Amino acid sequence: QSALTQPASVSGSPGQSITISCTRTSSDVGDYNYVSWYQQHPGKAPKLMISEVSNRPSGVSYRFSGSKSVNTASLTISGLQAEDEADYYCSSYRSSGTWVFGGGTKLTVL
Amino acid sequence: QVQLVESGGGVVQPGRSLRLSCAASGFTFSSYGMHWVRQAPGKGLEWVALISYDGNDKYYADSVKGRFTISRDNSKNTLFLQMNSLRPDDTAVFYCAKKTAMAFDYWGQGTLVTVSS
């Protein structure tokens, strides 16, 4: 059981917006200000999409955004495109130098 | 551009050892912490280990503590993962990833480790 819980799957049609949640289920996941999000296409390495809750690295589409409430971080993808179909993982610094990933969410573009 | 290239994967019997390498280029390797992350077939990502920029601090997931050792050679821009007492549930693609502040900003393409008799 991961300390970060994600829905197994989400789906949306092209042009729509979707949100993937990442809920902290363990108190040892620090102050939860260090949530990052990764996109992984089949057979490929993960790619950083959002760091520290809402920071978008250079080169990542503006359609990707991140936010957080107390115990739940969220990744929102607006203007959904076929190329967005992938697995998405959240991650957080946990404690004492250790890190944790959520279980992953499969995004299907209908 | 940042490039991370893992090597050393393969098929190994349970209880045996394997050493993975990650060759880094395109950035000042000695200035950054480095992670190992693994992914079992059809499963999600699992953080394995972190080493500080100078090699002085090392951290491990409970699942590998006492069996795996992370190290680095800054003179050769190379990261290592020594894996001992391998078990079938260690079967996974192992990725090295560059640490930036509080995220993993660049990843290698991964190397597959299969533990099977």
mmCIF file of C-alpha atoms in Angstrom:
data_model
loop_
_atom_site.group_PDB
_atom_site.id
_atom_site.type_symbol
_atom_site.label_atom_id
_atom_site.label_comp_id
_atom_site.label_asym_id
_atom_site.label_seq_id
_atom_site.Cartn_x
_atom_site.Cartn_y
_atom_site.Cartn_z
ATOM 1 C CA GLN A 1 0.000 0.000 0.000
ATOM 2 C CA SER A 2 1.653 3.208 -1.221
ATOM 3 C CA ALA A 3 1.674 6.301 0.952
ATOM 4 C CA LEU A 4 0.320 8.151 -2.102
ATOM 5 C CA THR A 5 -2.972 7.016 -3.627
ATOM 6 C CA GLN A 6 -3.913 7.684 -7.233
ATOM 7 C CA PRO A 7 -6.948 6.528 -9.229
ATOM 8 C CA ALA A 8 -6.083 3.557 -11.410
ATOM 9 C CA SER A 9 -7.516 5.162 -14.518
ATOM 10 C CA VAL A 10 -9.067 8.323 -15.890
ATOM 11 C CA SER A 11 -10.340 9.146 -19.340
ATOM 12 C CA GLY A 12 -11.410 12.126 -21.386
ATOM 13 C CA SER A 13 -12.182 13.208 -24.908
ATOM 14 C CA PRO A 14 -9.913 15.398 -27.021
ATOM 15 C CA GLY A 15 -10.197 19.039 -26.018
ATOM 16 C CA GLN A 16 -11.579 18.286 -22.571
ATOM 17 C CA SER A 17 -9.811 18.783 -19.237
ATOM 18 C CA ILE A 18 -9.041 16.011 -16.794
ATOM 19 C CA THR A 19 -7.646 15.957 -13.273
ATOM 20 C CA ILE A 20 -5.608 13.208 -11.638
ATOM 21 C CA SER A 21 -5.502 13.187 -7.859
ATOM 22 C CA CYS A 22 -2.717 12.052 -5.532
ATOM 23 C CA THR A 23 -3.793 11.678 -1.929
ATOM 24 C CA ARG A 24 -1.372 11.442 0.962
ATOM 25 C CA THR A 25 -2.368 8.473 3.075
ATOM 26 C CA SER A 26 0.629 8.379 5.371
ATOM 27 C CA SER A 27 1.699 11.013 7.877
ATOM 28 C CA ASP A 28 5.373 10.373 7.102
ATOM 29 C CA VAL A 29 5.037 12.072 3.699
ATOM 30 C CA GLY A 30 6.445 15.289 5.084
ATOM 31 C CA ASP A 31 4.705 18.589 4.557
ATOM 32 C CA TYR A 32 3.627 17.515 1.079
ATOM 33 C CA ASN A 33 5.044 20.622 -0.619
ATOM 34 C CA TYR A 34 7.399 18.496 -2.681
ATOM 35 C CA VAL A 35 4.966 16.665 -4.926
ATOM 36 C CA SER A 36 6.081 16.097 -8.494
ATOM 37 C CA TRP A 37 4.356 14.495 -11.477
ATOM 38 C CA TYR A 38 5.730 12.232 -14.222
ATOM 39 C CA GLN A 39 4.404 11.119 -17.591
ATOM 40 C CA GLN A 40 5.370 7.709 -18.933
ATOM 41 C CA HIS A 41 4.501 6.408 -22.373
ATOM 42 C CA PRO A 42 4.667 2.624 -22.924
ATOM 43 C CA GLY A 43 8.227 1.357 -23.109
ATOM 44 C CA LYS A 44 9.666 4.789 -22.386
ATOM 45 C CA ALA A 45 11.352 6.449 -19.428
ATOM 46 C CA PRO A 46 9.303 8.733 -17.194
ATOM 47 C CA LYS A 47 9.371 12.463 -17.908
ATOM 48 C CA LEU A 48 9.082 15.206 -15.303
ATOM 49 C CA MET A 49 5.951 17.293 -15.931
ATOM 50 C CA ILE A 50 5.469 19.214 -12.657
ATOM 51 C CA SER A 51 7.797 19.758 -9.699
ATOM 52 C CA GLU A 52 7.142 21.122 -6.215
ATOM 53 C CA VAL A 53 3.372 20.996 -6.618
ATOM 54 C CA SER A 54 2.968 23.485 -9.442
ATOM 55 C CA ASN A 55 6.264 24.300 -11.168
ATOM 56 C CA ARG A 56 6.316 23.430 -14.848
ATOM 57 C CA PRO A 57 9.805 22.706 -16.247
ATOM 58 C CA SER A 58 10.939 24.375 -19.421
ATOM 59 C CA GLY A 59 9.578 22.598 -22.460
ATOM 60 C CA VAL A 60 6.499 21.153 -20.769
ATOM 61 C CA SER A 61 3.232 22.264 -22.320
ATOM 62 C CA TYR A 62 1.238 24.974 -20.540
ATOM 63 C CA ARG A 63 -1.715 22.542 -20.716
ATOM 64 C CA PHE A 64 -0.231 20.728 -17.723
ATOM 65 C CA SER A 65 -0.721 22.308 -14.297
ATOM 66 C CA GLY A 66 -0.464 21.217 -10.697
ATOM 67 C CA SER A 67 -2.119 22.198 -7.440
ATOM 68 C CA LYS A 68 -2.534 20.984 -3.881
ATOM 69 C CA SER A 69 -4.941 21.092 -1.002
ATOM 70 C CA VAL A 70 -4.043 19.822 2.441
ATOM 71 C CA ASN A 71 -3.685 16.142 1.675
ATOM 72 C CA THR A 72 -4.378 15.904 -2.043
ATOM 73 C CA ALA A 73 -2.230 17.033 -4.938
ATOM 74 C CA SER A 74 -3.702 17.260 -8.415
ATOM 75 C CA LEU A 75 -2.457 17.240 -11.983
ATOM 76 C CA THR A 76 -4.752 18.905 -14.494
ATOM 77 C CA ILE A 77 -4.381 18.486 -18.230
ATOM 78 C CA SER A 78 -6.402 20.933 -20.291
ATOM 79 C CA GLY A 79 -7.164 20.721 -24.004
ATOM 80 C CA LEU A 80 -6.615 16.965 -23.954
ATOM 81 C CA GLN A 81 -4.699 15.597 -26.944
ATOM 82 C CA ALA A 82 -4.146 12.062 -28.190
ATOM 83 C CA GLU A 83 -0.446 12.285 -27.314
ATOM 84 C CA ASP A 84 -1.344 12.830 -23.649
ATOM 85 C CA GLU A 85 -2.441 9.195 -23.392
ATOM 86 C CA ALA A 86 0.082 7.701 -20.978
ATOM 87 C CA ASP A 87 0.629 6.628 -17.392
ATOM 88 C CA TYR A 88 1.033 9.398 -14.824
ATOM 89 C CA TYR A 89 2.777 9.096 -11.471
ATOM 90 C CA CYS A 90 2.956 11.445 -8.536
ATOM 91 C CA SER A 91 5.937 11.415 -6.189
ATOM 92 C CA SER A 92 6.823 13.067 -2.922
ATOM 93 C CA TYR A 93 9.723 13.411 -0.590
ATOM 94 C CA ARG A 94 8.849 11.236 2.353
ATOM 95 C CA SER A 95 11.280 11.575 5.251
ATOM 96 C CA SER A 96 14.918 10.940 6.185
ATOM 97 C CA GLY A 97 16.117 11.151 2.602
ATOM 98 C CA THR A 98 13.565 8.732 1.203
ATOM 99 C CA TRP A 99 11.018 9.178 -1.547
ATOM 100 C CA VAL A 100 7.760 7.563 -2.598
ATOM 101 C CA PHE A 101 5.709 7.213 -5.785
ATOM 102 C CA GLY A 102 1.985 6.838 -6.173
ATOM 103 C CA GLY A 103 0.636 3.721 -7.808
ATOM 104 C CA GLY A 104 0.125 5.431 -11.165
ATOM 105 C CA THR A 105 -2.880 6.467 -13.236
ATOM 106 C CA LYS A 106 -3.564 5.331 -16.775
ATOM 107 C CA LEU A 107 -4.973 8.176 -18.868
ATOM 108 C CA THR A 108 -7.063 7.153 -21.853
ATOM 109 C CA VAL A 109 -7.954 9.707 -24.514
ATOM 110 C CA LEU A 110 -11.260 8.574 -25.969
ATOM 111 C CA GLN B 1 21.998 17.962 -23.331
ATOM 112 C CA VAL B 2 21.672 15.752 -20.285
ATOM 113 C CA GLN B 3 22.163 12.091 -21.037
ATOM 114 C CA LEU B 4 21.963 9.145 -18.649
ATOM 115 C CA VAL B 5 22.786 5.677 -19.959
ATOM 116 C CA GLU B 6 22.274 2.631 -17.756
ATOM 117 C CA SER B 7 24.010 -0.697 -18.302
ATOM 118 C CA GLY B 8 24.725 -3.941 -16.513
ATOM 119 C CA GLY B 9 21.293 -5.520 -16.521
ATOM 120 C CA GLY B 10 20.675 -9.127 -17.445
ATOM 121 C CA VAL B 11 19.428 -12.462 -16.201
ATOM 122 C CA VAL B 12 20.745 -13.605 -12.823
ATOM 123 C CA GLN B 13 19.891 -16.473 -10.503
ATOM 124 C CA PRO B 14 18.276 -15.833 -7.115
ATOM 125 C CA GLY B 15 20.844 -15.143 -4.426
ATOM 126 C CA ARG B 16 23.450 -13.870 -6.879
ATOM 127 C CA SER B 17 24.782 -10.340 -7.390
ATOM 128 C CA LEU B 18 24.726 -7.761 -10.168
ATOM 129 C CA ARG B 19 26.207 -4.298 -10.565
ATOM 130 C CA LEU B 20 24.436 -1.622 -12.550
ATOM 131 C CA SER B 21 26.115 1.466 -13.970
ATOM 132 C CA CYS B 22 24.759 4.798 -15.156
ATOM 133 C CA ALA B 23 26.999 6.954 -17.339
ATOM 134 C CA ALA B 24 26.147 10.643 -17.129
ATOM 135 C CA SER B 25 26.929 13.470 -19.507
ATOM 136 C CA GLY B 26 25.729 16.950 -20.394
ATOM 137 C CA PHE B 27 25.813 18.347 -16.856
ATOM 138 C CA THR B 28 28.196 18.739 -13.929
ATOM 139 C CA PHE B 29 27.701 15.266 -12.478
ATOM 140 C CA SER B 30 29.590 16.004 -9.255
ATOM 141 C CA SER B 31 27.122 18.755 -8.329
ATOM 142 C CA TYR B 32 23.951 16.660 -8.223
ATOM 143 C CA GLY B 33 22.443 13.909 -6.172
ATOM 144 C CA MET B 34 21.379 10.840 -8.121
ATOM 145 C CA HIS B 35 18.573 8.321 -7.676
ATOM 146 C CA TRP B 36 17.848 4.757 -8.721
ATOM 147 C CA VAL B 37 14.193 3.969 -9.426
ATOM 148 C CA ARG B 38 12.825 0.614 -10.558
ATOM 149 C CA GLN B 39 9.693 -0.644 -12.283
ATOM 150 C CA ALA B 40 8.618 -4.267 -12.161
ATOM 151 C CA PRO B 41 6.990 -5.579 -15.356
ATOM 152 C CA GLY B 42 3.523 -4.072 -15.714
ATOM 153 C CA LYS B 43 3.810 -2.295 -12.362
ATOM 154 C CA GLY B 44 4.413 1.213 -11.100
ATOM 155 C CA LEU B 45 7.551 3.116 -10.199
ATOM 156 C CA GLU B 46 9.392 2.316 -6.981
ATOM 157 C CA TRP B 47 12.095 4.546 -5.545
ATOM 158 C CA VAL B 48 15.187 2.504 -4.667
ATOM 159 C CA ALA B 49 18.054 4.705 -3.497
ATOM 160 C CA LEU B 50 19.558 8.185 -3.420
ATOM 161 C CA ILE B 51 23.164 9.317 -3.165
ATOM 162 C CA SER B 52 24.265 12.878 -2.453
ATOM 163 C CA TYR B 53 26.390 14.853 -4.875
ATOM 164 C CA ASP B 54 29.599 13.986 -3.033
ATOM 165 C CA GLY B 55 28.710 10.400 -2.152
ATOM 166 C CA ASN B 56 28.720 11.043 1.567
ATOM 167 C CA ASP B 57 25.002 10.506 2.151
ATOM 168 C CA LYS B 58 23.064 7.468 0.974
ATOM 169 C CA TYR B 59 19.431 6.502 1.487
ATOM 170 C CA TYR B 60 17.561 3.322 0.651
ATOM 171 C CA ALA B 61 14.063 1.952 0.371
ATOM 172 C CA ASP B 62 13.263 -0.585 3.069
ATOM 173 C CA SER B 63 12.819 -3.249 0.385
ATOM 174 C CA VAL B 64 16.503 -3.101 -0.608
ATOM 175 C CA LYS B 65 18.223 -1.907 2.565
ATOM 176 C CA GLY B 66 21.098 -4.174 3.503
ATOM 177 C CA ARG B 67 21.191 -5.815 0.051
ATOM 178 C CA PHE B 68 21.779 -2.925 -2.366
ATOM 179 C CA THR B 69 24.543 -0.313 -2.255
ATOM 180 C CA ILE B 70 24.517 2.927 -4.206
ATOM 181 C CA SER B 71 27.831 4.600 -5.034
ATOM 182 C CA ARG B 72 29.362 7.009 -7.505
ATOM 183 C CA ASP B 73 32.649 7.878 -9.164
ATOM 184 C CA ASN B 74 32.632 11.598 -9.862
ATOM 185 C CA SER B 75 35.930 11.371 -11.737
ATOM 186 C CA LYS B 76 34.216 9.111 -14.263
ATOM 187 C CA ASN B 77 30.732 10.676 -14.165
ATOM 188 C CA THR B 78 29.270 7.309 -13.282
ATOM 189 C CA LEU B 79 26.647 6.101 -10.819
ATOM 190 C CA PHE B 80 26.499 2.513 -9.588
ATOM 191 C CA LEU B 81 24.074 0.162 -7.912
ATOM 192 C CA GLN B 82 25.538 -2.982 -6.383
ATOM 193 C CA MET B 83 22.760 -5.518 -5.891
ATOM 194 C CA ASN B 84 23.395 -8.550 -3.701
ATOM 195 C CA SER B 85 21.167 -11.432 -2.579
ATOM 196 C CA LEU B 86 18.855 -10.828 -5.493
ATOM 197 C CA ARG B 87 15.313 -12.167 -5.292
ATOM 198 C CA PRO B 88 12.729 -12.851 -8.006
ATOM 199 C CA ASP B 89 10.740 -9.816 -6.842
ATOM 200 C CA ASP B 90 13.736 -7.617 -7.707
ATOM 201 C CA THR B 91 12.967 -8.264 -11.387
ATOM 202 C CA ALA B 92 12.454 -4.820 -12.901
ATOM 203 C CA VAL B 93 13.681 -2.140 -15.232
ATOM 204 C CA PHE B 94 16.112 -0.012 -13.251
ATOM 205 C CA TYR B 95 16.347 3.692 -14.076
ATOM 206 C CA CYS B 96 18.901 6.195 -12.891
ATOM 207 C CA ALA B 97 17.569 9.718 -12.470
ATOM 208 C CA LYS B 98 19.167 13.077 -11.773
ATOM 209 C CA LYS B 99 18.016 14.836 -8.629
ATOM 210 C CA THR B 100 16.936 18.452 -8.852
ATOM 211 C CA ALA B 101 15.801 20.157 -5.674
ATOM 212 C CA MET B 102 12.837 17.948 -4.848
ATOM 213 C CA ALA B 103 12.194 16.064 -8.089
ATOM 214 C CA PHE B 104 13.725 13.691 -10.624
ATOM 215 C CA ASP B 105 14.371 15.874 -13.654
ATOM 216 C CA TYR B 106 16.161 13.583 -16.108
ATOM 217 C CA TRP B 107 15.917 9.832 -16.500
ATOM 218 C CA GLY B 108 17.896 7.210 -18.358
ATOM 219 C CA GLN B 109 16.272 4.689 -20.681
ATOM 220 C CA GLY B 110 16.548 1.922 -18.106
ATOM 221 C CA THR B 111 18.206 -1.488 -17.897
ATOM 222 C CA LEU B 112 16.275 -4.715 -17.308
ATOM 223 C CA VAL B 113 17.216 -7.016 -14.463
ATOM 224 C CA THR B 114 15.617 -10.457 -14.444
ATOM 225 C CA VAL B 115 16.078 -12.669 -11.393
ATOM 226 C CA SER B 116 15.196 -16.227 -12.280
ATOM 227 C CA SER B 117 16.539 -19.715 -11.923
#
